XYZ file of C-alpha atoms in Angstrom:
689
model
C 177.319 46.427 65.114
C 174.296 44.769 62.853
C 171.771 42.976 64.924
C 170.464 39.813 64.139
C 167.215 37.780 64.746
C 167.245 34.924 67.455
C 166.199 31.379 65.848
C 162.706 32.122 67.176
C 162.794 35.472 65.389
C 163.726 34.154 62.123
C 161.106 31.414 62.155
C 158.297 34.340 62.797
C 159.814 36.444 60.102
C 160.091 33.826 57.526
C 156.212 32.932 58.387
C 155.289 36.599 57.876
C 157.191 36.652 54.494
C 154.913 33.650 53.597
C 151.751 35.544 54.744
C 153.010 38.507 52.354
C 153.360 36.172 49.501
C 150.148 34.785 49.854
C 148.246 37.944 49.883
C 150.292 39.452 47.102
C 149.117 36.143 44.709
C 145.486 36.794 45.808
C 145.779 40.481 45.029
C 147.319 39.755 41.726
C 144.544 36.969 40.735
C 147.224 34.524 40.504
C 150.672 33.299 41.592
C 152.479 36.420 40.238
C 156.575 36.242 40.372
C 156.927 38.142 43.302
C 155.033 35.828 45.349
C 156.527 32.723 44.034
C 160.070 33.698 44.129
C 159.485 34.689 47.831
C 157.549 31.723 48.763
C 159.976 29.527 47.172
C 163.000 31.360 48.554
C 161.595 30.778 52.235
C 160.581 27.206 51.487
C 163.993 26.585 50.178
C 166.043 28.340 53.091
C 163.789 26.219 55.539
C 164.265 22.669 53.743
C 167.733 23.254 53.561
C 167.910 23.974 57.333
C 165.953 20.918 57.767
C 163.256 22.989 59.214
C 160.108 20.849 57.744
C 157.642 21.619 60.394
C 158.179 25.694 59.697
C 158.068 24.770 55.815
C 154.619 23.202 56.312
C 153.293 26.426 58.395
C 154.640 28.726 55.646
C 152.337 27.029 53.071
C 149.418 26.790 55.355
C 149.612 30.730 55.921
C 150.387 31.480 52.290
C 147.395 29.482 51.293
C 145.229 31.092 54.126
C 146.512 34.577 53.195
C 145.822 33.853 49.597
C 142.690 32.661 49.981
C 139.480 33.782 47.422
C 137.787 36.907 48.551
C 134.093 37.410 47.933
C 132.926 39.402 44.930
C 132.315 42.710 45.828
C 128.852 44.243 45.535
C 127.167 45.470 42.245
C 124.553 48.262 43.297
C 121.614 48.785 41.082
C 121.932 51.826 39.009
C 120.044 54.948 39.398
C 118.848 57.115 42.379
C 118.465 55.215 45.661
C 119.512 54.689 49.083
C 121.779 51.875 50.770
C 122.297 50.958 54.526
C 125.679 50.795 55.150
C 128.527 51.179 58.445
C 131.063 53.750 57.883
C 134.502 51.957 57.146
C 137.018 55.145 56.764
C 136.355 58.224 58.175
C 135.301 61.451 55.465
C 138.310 62.796 53.859
C 138.048 66.046 51.747
C 139.493 66.872 48.034
C 139.193 69.125 45.144
C 136.043 67.221 44.221
C 134.322 67.384 47.725
C 134.129 64.858 50.904
C 134.918 61.045 49.978
C 133.671 58.517 52.588
C 133.736 54.692 52.590
C 131.098 52.530 53.783
C 130.276 48.664 54.051
C 127.425 47.475 52.914
C 124.771 45.727 55.237
C 121.948 44.319 53.219
C 123.402 44.571 49.382
C 125.870 41.971 49.111
C 129.291 42.365 50.633
C 132.362 44.789 50.054
C 132.669 48.746 50.387
C 131.213 51.438 48.554
C 132.839 54.825 47.959
C 130.487 57.638 48.612
C 131.077 61.219 47.243
C 128.983 64.275 48.856
C 129.383 67.980 48.606
C 129.173 68.747 52.246
C 131.183 67.085 54.859
C 129.030 63.931 56.464
C 128.123 64.089 59.924
C 128.763 60.209 60.466
C 131.845 59.014 62.125
C 133.914 55.921 61.988
C 131.626 52.838 62.610
C 128.129 54.674 62.800
C 125.605 52.993 61.015
C 124.113 55.268 58.085
C 121.251 55.437 55.452
C 123.175 56.911 52.080
C 120.934 58.506 49.264
C 122.015 59.245 45.975
C 123.025 58.349 42.642
C 124.398 54.542 42.541
C 126.787 53.754 39.773
C 129.158 50.709 38.900
C 132.348 52.060 37.847
C 135.814 50.194 36.974
C 137.117 50.947 40.416
C 134.087 49.523 42.094
C 130.564 50.833 43.366
C 129.985 54.488 44.320
C 127.009 56.552 45.258
C 127.340 60.248 43.841
C 125.680 63.558 44.795
C 125.036 61.665 47.947
C 122.979 62.843 51.440
C 123.987 60.868 54.719
C 121.344 60.298 57.757
C 122.947 58.602 60.676
C 120.854 55.850 62.206
C 122.989 54.917 65.051
C 126.408 55.432 66.358
C 128.823 52.557 67.195
C 128.781 51.584 70.893
C 132.317 50.661 70.817
C 133.991 53.530 68.782
C 131.888 56.485 70.775
C 134.974 57.039 72.904
C 137.765 57.121 70.306
C 135.322 59.177 68.195
C 134.929 61.768 71.056
C 138.446 61.694 72.052
C 139.342 62.501 68.376
C 136.699 65.457 68.025
C 138.144 66.805 71.342
C 141.654 67.046 69.898
C 140.828 68.553 66.423
C 138.295 70.741 68.115
C 140.925 72.317 70.623
C 143.540 72.540 67.796
C 141.472 74.075 65.259
C 143.737 72.642 62.738
C 142.490 74.953 59.716
C 143.927 78.157 61.700
C 147.435 77.379 61.078
C 150.138 74.804 59.345
C 151.805 73.979 62.635
C 148.523 73.133 64.724
C 147.623 71.027 61.292
C 150.851 69.301 61.539
C 150.184 68.774 65.389
C 147.100 66.826 64.702
C 148.951 64.827 62.378
C 151.121 63.876 65.030
C 148.246 63.297 67.612
C 145.707 61.500 65.830
C 147.020 61.192 61.627
C 144.941 64.063 60.706
C 146.770 65.708 57.883
C 144.007 66.910 55.257
C 144.514 70.796 56.997
C 148.252 70.425 56.475
C 148.978 72.630 53.565
C 150.041 71.128 50.376
C 153.772 72.847 50.174
C 154.442 71.714 53.760
C 153.322 68.116 52.862
C 155.883 68.282 50.137
C 158.489 69.631 52.529
C 157.949 66.764 54.954
C 158.025 64.359 51.994
C 161.192 65.609 50.413
C 162.866 65.816 53.809
C 162.022 62.284 54.969
C 159.584 63.440 57.915
C 156.263 62.638 56.203
C 155.986 59.221 58.395
C 155.648 61.325 61.501
C 152.125 62.332 60.457
C 151.347 58.773 59.370
C 151.183 57.642 63.041
C 153.734 55.239 63.444
C 155.067 53.136 66.487
C 156.643 56.056 68.079
C 153.426 57.519 68.298
C 151.574 54.416 69.718
C 154.306 54.395 72.386
C 153.732 58.066 73.355
C 150.056 57.144 73.415
C 150.517 54.143 75.834
C 152.848 56.344 78.146
C 150.047 58.936 78.840
C 147.502 56.466 78.708
C 149.268 54.857 81.898
C 149.378 57.908 83.263
C 145.581 58.732 83.023
C 144.900 55.409 84.353
C 147.053 56.101 87.590
C 146.530 53.175 90.281
C 144.756 51.091 87.630
C 147.872 50.130 85.683
C 150.542 49.736 88.679
C 150.660 45.796 88.277
C 152.480 44.211 85.452
C 149.385 42.400 84.689
C 147.141 45.339 85.023
C 149.984 47.526 82.555
C 149.603 44.613 80.227
C 145.512 44.676 79.970
C 145.357 48.399 80.018
C 148.044 48.517 77.269
C 145.987 46.172 75.048
C 142.803 48.456 75.759
C 144.709 51.629 74.867
C 146.232 50.348 71.492
C 142.530 49.478 70.510
C 141.677 53.018 71.429
C 144.537 54.527 69.744
C 143.810 52.401 66.551
C 140.412 53.392 66.377
C 141.152 57.545 67.376
C 143.610 57.241 64.137
C 140.908 55.365 61.694
C 143.126 52.002 61.840
C 145.930 53.318 60.077
C 148.382 50.540 58.239
C 151.223 51.819 60.525
C 149.298 51.628 63.594
C 148.025 48.487 62.567
C 151.596 47.132 62.444
C 152.570 48.642 65.868
C 149.587 48.035 67.812
C 149.629 44.457 66.629
C 153.437 44.142 68.141
C 152.146 45.754 71.353
C 149.097 42.844 71.632
C 152.071 40.293 70.918
C 154.129 41.237 73.679
C 151.744 42.018 76.056
C 149.492 38.630 75.768
C 153.136 37.137 76.003
C 153.465 38.878 78.994
C 149.933 37.608 80.448
C 150.787 34.406 79.550
C 154.244 34.172 80.994
C 156.043 34.018 77.815
C 159.063 36.681 76.764
C 158.492 37.727 73.364
C 161.290 39.869 71.860
C 160.987 42.307 69.177
C 161.750 39.990 65.939
C 159.217 37.414 66.857
C 156.510 40.201 67.965
C 157.069 41.736 64.372
C 156.860 38.488 62.710
C 153.808 37.209 64.556
C 152.042 40.421 64.310
C 152.728 40.858 60.577
C 151.167 37.212 59.822
C 148.219 38.007 61.888
C 147.448 41.234 60.455
C 147.599 39.901 56.920
C 145.518 37.091 57.740
C 142.987 39.247 58.998
C 143.247 41.781 56.439
C 145.002 40.502 53.374
C 144.845 44.016 51.615
C 147.312 45.086 54.187
C 150.075 43.486 52.221
C 149.489 45.965 49.082
C 149.353 48.876 51.221
C 152.448 51.010 51.140
C 152.079 52.505 54.300
C 152.086 48.905 56.085
C 155.276 47.668 53.743
C 157.266 50.878 54.929
C 156.215 50.405 58.361
C 157.405 46.770 58.353
C 160.503 47.656 56.764
C 161.600 50.680 58.855
C 160.886 48.555 61.900
C 163.452 45.857 60.549
C 165.769 48.346 59.600
C 165.795 50.097 63.045
C 165.743 46.580 65.025
C 168.806 45.632 63.041
C 170.718 48.834 62.698
C 170.091 50.631 66.083
C 173.614 49.612 67.223
C 175.261 50.632 64.098
C 177.479 53.570 65.597
C 179.083 53.711 69.140
C 180.235 57.305 69.167
C 179.285 59.501 72.518
C 176.810 60.804 73.429
C 175.275 57.655 73.097
C 171.601 58.719 72.526
C 173.234 60.615 69.422
C 174.802 57.609 68.365
C 171.536 55.363 68.680
C 169.258 57.820 66.996
C 171.429 58.382 63.936
C 172.044 54.473 63.856
C 168.114 53.872 63.788
C 167.359 56.705 61.681
C 170.011 55.315 58.955
C 169.190 51.895 59.280
C 165.397 52.781 58.752
C 166.086 54.965 55.787
C 168.157 52.195 54.076
C 165.336 49.780 54.804
C 162.632 51.629 53.358
C 164.844 53.056 50.036
C 164.079 50.519 47.700
C 160.090 50.842 48.494
C 160.371 54.453 48.194
C 162.758 54.636 44.931
C 160.027 52.208 43.587
C 157.100 54.220 44.894
C 158.341 57.564 44.194
C 161.732 57.329 42.206
C 163.825 59.231 44.854
C 164.560 59.291 48.538
C 165.725 62.535 50.355
C 169.523 62.673 51.104
C 169.208 64.492 54.491
C 166.808 62.073 55.681
C 168.476 60.495 58.602
C 169.902 63.920 59.880
C 166.623 65.255 59.733
C 165.180 62.750 61.510
C 167.919 62.692 64.132
C 166.852 66.866 64.796
C 163.097 66.327 64.213
C 162.354 63.011 66.389
C 162.831 64.838 69.731
C 160.708 67.805 68.561
C 158.178 65.528 67.380
C 157.939 63.751 70.779
C 158.030 66.901 72.887
C 154.968 68.451 70.923
C 153.236 65.117 70.984
C 153.391 65.035 74.780
C 152.731 68.558 75.610
C 150.067 68.856 72.470
C 148.133 65.859 73.540
C 147.870 66.830 77.091
C 146.947 70.336 75.941
C 144.435 69.077 73.541
C 142.730 66.614 76.063
C 142.741 69.393 78.771
C 141.986 72.259 77.077
C 144.574 73.956 78.251
C 145.671 76.884 75.742
C 149.099 77.346 76.690
C 150.195 73.774 76.217
C 148.470 73.727 72.818
C 150.781 76.770 71.693
C 153.718 75.512 73.227
C 153.048 71.847 71.379
C 152.106 74.070 68.119
C 155.450 75.961 68.208
C 157.539 72.864 68.593
C 155.265 71.602 65.316
C 156.578 74.734 63.912
C 160.154 73.795 64.438
C 159.522 70.547 62.651
C 158.350 72.353 59.531
C 161.626 74.419 59.638
C 163.520 71.416 59.867
C 161.733 70.034 56.734
C 161.929 73.101 55.013
C 165.474 73.197 55.167
C 166.206 69.732 54.419
C 163.548 69.543 51.762
C 166.154 71.781 49.581
C 168.673 69.062 49.320
C 169.273 66.506 46.387
C 167.007 63.534 46.094
C 168.724 60.245 45.477
C 167.636 58.013 42.606
C 168.666 54.210 42.157
C 171.651 54.811 40.665
C 172.857 57.171 43.684
C 171.484 54.879 45.979
C 173.606 51.920 44.389
C 176.746 53.774 44.432
C 176.345 54.833 47.853
C 175.607 51.228 49.017
C 178.503 50.010 47.404
C 180.744 52.447 48.824
C 179.519 52.109 52.436
C 179.843 48.258 52.041
C 183.262 48.356 50.552
C 184.641 50.683 53.159
C 182.986 48.418 56.022
C 185.038 45.360 54.769
C 188.430 47.374 54.163
C 188.097 49.211 57.888
C 186.502 48.275 61.249
C 186.197 51.476 62.474
C 183.010 53.825 62.096
C 185.215 56.983 60.608
C 186.122 55.661 57.338
C 183.048 53.960 56.930
C 181.381 57.280 57.131
C 183.744 59.263 55.319
C 183.608 56.987 52.349
C 179.603 56.975 52.436
C 179.807 60.722 52.309
C 182.331 60.734 49.476
C 180.649 58.287 47.039
C 177.263 59.823 47.676
C 178.479 63.387 46.775
C 180.184 61.888 43.683
C 177.127 60.111 43.065
C 174.735 63.333 43.243
C 176.858 65.999 41.409
C 175.574 69.575 41.718
C 172.900 70.345 44.069
C 170.672 72.108 41.656
C 169.948 73.417 38.403
C 172.248 76.154 37.276
C 170.595 79.316 35.647
C 172.682 82.400 34.314
C 170.917 85.497 34.785
C 169.164 87.116 33.188
C 166.923 84.109 32.199
C 163.042 83.314 31.751
C 162.304 79.943 33.428
C 158.722 78.413 32.228
C 157.883 75.751 34.912
C 156.495 72.474 34.666
C 153.436 72.551 37.461
C 150.861 70.754 35.672
C 147.644 72.070 34.146
C 148.281 75.959 34.772
C 150.836 78.578 34.379
C 154.100 79.415 36.105
C 156.871 81.116 35.073
C 160.293 82.540 36.855
C 162.405 85.751 35.875
C 165.464 85.970 37.173
C 167.854 88.909 36.495
C 170.686 88.552 39.093
C 169.086 91.886 40.889
C 165.565 90.585 41.161
C 162.998 87.562 41.256
C 159.779 87.783 39.641
C 157.194 85.053 39.630
C 154.697 84.873 37.064
C 151.678 83.037 38.062
C 151.890 80.299 40.582
C 150.026 77.238 38.887
C 147.270 74.884 40.438
C 149.367 72.905 42.974
C 151.637 74.528 46.264
C 153.529 71.122 45.940
C 154.602 71.469 42.428
C 155.391 74.987 42.314
C 157.286 74.422 45.633
C 159.607 71.632 44.022
C 160.086 73.999 40.900
C 161.403 77.065 42.782
C 163.681 74.622 44.827
C 165.271 73.308 41.446
C 166.033 77.247 40.904
C 167.264 78.001 44.275
C 164.668 80.594 44.715
C 164.525 81.942 48.218
C 162.765 84.939 47.785
C 160.546 86.730 45.216
C 160.547 90.269 44.491
C 157.545 90.617 42.708
C 154.491 88.318 42.071
C 152.497 89.053 38.895
C 148.980 87.114 38.969
C 147.523 87.223 35.562
C 144.051 86.724 36.363
C 141.453 85.140 38.935
C 141.582 81.433 37.774
C 142.750 78.998 40.097
C 145.032 77.208 37.780
C 147.213 80.294 37.651
C 146.463 81.251 41.600
C 146.218 78.212 43.772
C 149.807 77.302 43.968
C 150.852 80.552 45.324
C 150.298 78.968 48.714
C 153.747 77.679 48.427
C 154.911 81.300 48.441
C 153.041 83.609 50.466
C 154.017 83.246 54.393
C 156.755 81.083 53.044
C 158.902 82.979 51.179
C 159.636 86.837 51.386
C 157.411 88.601 48.518
C 157.825 92.280 47.895
C 154.948 93.248 45.818
C 152.036 91.724 43.984
C 150.580 92.871 40.625
C 147.151 91.999 39.882
C 143.926 92.986 37.872
C 141.122 90.943 39.052
C 138.531 93.536 38.771
C 135.240 92.595 37.533
C 136.182 89.291 37.607
C 136.589 87.841 41.345
C 136.930 84.132 42.457
C 137.739 82.519 45.907
C 141.250 82.004 44.422
C 141.657 86.024 43.868
C 139.827 86.600 47.030
C 142.501 84.571 48.742
C 145.443 86.574 47.294
C 144.084 89.695 48.283
C 143.259 88.436 51.741
C 146.964 86.672 52.111
C 148.454 90.017 50.799
C 146.945 92.191 53.732
C 147.461 89.760 56.216
C 151.456 89.691 55.295
C 151.346 93.378 54.604
C 152.633 92.647 51.057
C 151.572 95.771 48.500
C 149.231 94.744 45.938
C 148.687 97.042 43.049
C 146.928 97.116 39.542
C 149.650 98.056 37.239
C 148.513 100.376 34.357
C 149.090 99.708 30.525
C 152.565 100.983 29.746
C 154.176 100.779 33.171
C 157.714 99.397 33.243
C 160.062 98.125 35.377
C 163.887 98.022 34.812
C 165.171 94.980 37.004
C 168.580 94.876 35.973
C 169.345 92.881 32.819
C 165.651 92.882 31.824
C 162.825 95.225 31.628
C 159.210 94.352 32.301
C 156.486 96.130 30.309
C 152.876 95.976 31.087
C 150.736 95.941 27.624
C 147.102 94.678 28.611
C 144.275 94.727 29.838
C 143.557 98.301 28.663
C 139.805 97.801 29.399
C 137.494 95.608 31.313
C 136.555 92.627 29.429
C 133.592 90.141 29.696
C 135.500 87.168 30.022
C 137.930 86.578 32.588
C 140.627 85.011 30.461
C 140.728 88.380 28.331
C 140.959 90.271 31.367
C 144.675 88.669 31.861
C 147.744 90.751 32.313
C 149.867 90.671 29.239
C 153.733 91.325 29.949
C 156.642 92.207 27.527
C 159.858 90.975 29.173
C 163.003 92.451 27.256
C 166.471 91.418 27.575
C 169.648 92.576 25.793
C 169.021 89.823 22.850
C 165.367 88.410 23.151
C 161.983 89.546 23.747
C 159.137 87.467 25.471
C 155.646 87.992 25.334
C 153.631 86.580 28.463
C 149.865 86.400 27.542
C 148.096 84.792 30.319
C 144.714 83.004 28.897
C 143.835 85.814 26.554
C 141.425 84.900 23.892
C 140.477 86.128 20.467
C 138.648 89.022 21.739
C 141.408 90.433 23.800
C 143.968 89.425 20.495
C 142.918 92.801 19.113
C 146.290 94.715 19.633
C 149.660 93.925 18.256
C 152.536 93.189 20.364
C 155.250 92.634 18.164
C 158.156 91.960 18.006
C 158.644 88.407 19.819
C 161.138 85.975 19.903
C 159.327 83.995 22.827
C 155.658 83.655 23.099
C 153.817 81.802 26.241
C 150.827 80.726 24.122
C 147.719 81.701 25.577
C 145.274 79.427 27.579
C 147.495 76.428 27.611
C 147.305 76.207 23.368
C 143.427 76.047 23.141
C 141.825 76.956 19.937
C 140.421 79.990 21.748
C 143.126 82.214 20.126
C 142.779 84.116 17.132
C 144.763 82.348 14.278
C 145.820 85.250 12.677
C 147.487 86.740 16.005
C 148.985 83.938 16.678
C 150.552 83.572 13.532
C 151.943 86.989 13.690
C 153.190 86.389 17.621
C 154.477 82.876 17.174
C 158.406 84.189 17.367
C 161.035 81.459 16.861
C 160.097 79.817 20.572
C 156.418 78.962 21.235
C 156.025 77.633 25.061
C 152.832 75.811 26.028
C 152.279 75.719 29.870
C 149.987 72.697 30.255
C 149.394 69.310 32.301
C 147.598 66.052 31.915
C 143.790 67.588 31.141
C 140.366 66.648 29.879
C 139.965 69.980 28.080
C 141.694 69.061 24.812
C 144.759 71.031 25.482
C 146.961 72.053 23.646
C 145.083 71.749 20.491
C 146.262 70.256 17.522
C 145.546 73.018 15.008
C 147.340 75.516 17.557
C 150.410 73.565 17.450
C 150.416 73.230 13.790
C 149.829 76.596 13.307
C 152.978 77.838 15.450
C 154.944 75.220 13.745
C 154.067 76.785 10.181
C 154.679 80.419 11.640
C 158.596 78.816 12.222
C 157.997 78.350 15.929
C 159.787 75.738 17.804
C 157.039 74.450 20.079
C 157.852 73.255 23.921
C 155.400 71.889 26.199
C 156.319 71.596 29.786
C 154.038 68.362 30.026
C 156.537 66.402 27.687
C 159.642 68.575 28.001
C 159.593 69.830 31.630
C 160.954 73.062 32.656
C 162.340 75.525 29.808
C 165.306 77.883 30.727
C 165.583 80.940 28.050
C 168.700 83.112 28.500
C 167.527 86.983 27.667
C 171.100 88.075 26.834
C 172.088 85.513 24.214
C 170.509 85.578 20.612
C 168.170 83.279 19.157
C 169.515 79.923 17.881
């Protein structure tokens, strides 16, 4: 049964929609179509219902949320200092550490600060920042910065210490499960491996690390236990909940979803203190309105939008199913309703929604709750046994995510077809059985096969961004040649092919754009052996391969030139490097893969110096070094074959070179680029077209 808001709930939600409309209009700089339609719709409904007073409130709220904001600060360019307050905790990326600070004296607005080392400052601290001041298109920033803490925030000292203790006890960098547990507890996700983050996203479980309403409820439960007799009376419980919600919001860095959940708690608790009962619908409407009026930018936050939509879905659809056991019916109803509510936003933002998300959430929700409670108590008390148990439960969530992530993702067409089928079945029959069956049938019809079909022996060049990765499938074995730069991209690509184990990983050379994606393979899929020839050019990435191979007991060998392996359907032969080269690119392992009908040459990143040997015959060429102009034109022309594949992504290096592409075409090759054409499957037992 679909639950509907009360009259007061409808009024609160309509006012909240007006707040959204006003804030969106302000962000667009003018009354854009979305805000006009939303506002007009709200007012039209209210006028039709003769709710003139409520219509007036909506107009006032929309105008307030859409009020002009102060102009952002403009820094004086050049080397210098600023005084500011840390407004967002430091976060790590591939380019170092990023911190947002709010200026104290030089105008209004925030400044993005980039630094190589992790700043010692925490949320709310008053700091002096020294560095190169610039005014970019995205706002003022300071680069190459150094932080000096002037004073800590007295109000945020306790939340900051709680967060430090939790992260210190968990040692999140030591394992993926501990990193995920930190995400459950305090929203710290930077140490979760990229491949695991992608699995969580593709399974519809990433919201657990966004610290949502369920996390707030669990924290308040632990908070009440910690307070003991202090919170025994209803009034004391209400006050302690108000304080606890503020502390938890600060611990998590005022995440948008926590702001939504915390604001709802405040509305309900203040209502209790005043003797005014507040239902969930009214609490949501008032909370959304208040949050957007205080911070209009929240209306544009996808996290905030998803949190609001999911809450609406859960409240309206929690009673969708009535089978037994009752708890399973409620869990499935809530999960399915939340997924339906957030799907339009996910489709608009990411282009797809996970098929198995409702089921994965039903399985994962109790695991997350137990992990949060047990791990939270362990982190605060320092009891290692509880931390280990909480970490094991978090690992179970990762197993669920990995299992569900391999299922298809539903696009707009599938979503519309499934929705049409479910609604149609609902009108035909009042019972739940036909509804579920019809939905499943419509869903499978919309999706078709689960993944790409590849008939071995085949060589698949993968679209993994600015880097190299290819998979050889022979039926008897699976070989991965390089892993690209991004574990998430490689993980998705391997799932597309249904790869569940890798018999051999070949790492062509020590550059990160060929190695770092292998995080999605080592320790996650069974790996039989690794070929590499790093010496004398080591790098942090190559040392990682050596370390992980030894930790996992995977043989790592440097194959000699001339070494051949028959994999049943294709033969791999090592052609280079025959000697040591001064440049890392020239040290690449070069492979010839021979099928019954076609020969492929995989060249790594070799350049002109290493292109002295003749590797003919060649039907398929993996163009060296992403198609850069560092190849010898004569060598490239002789080895172009009839199909030349350039593995490349978005980059600032000028790859691939227009001259190289022209040369390959003039030499008779059809050129394929992974950045434009996606994956390329080449069957080795069929002659060239």
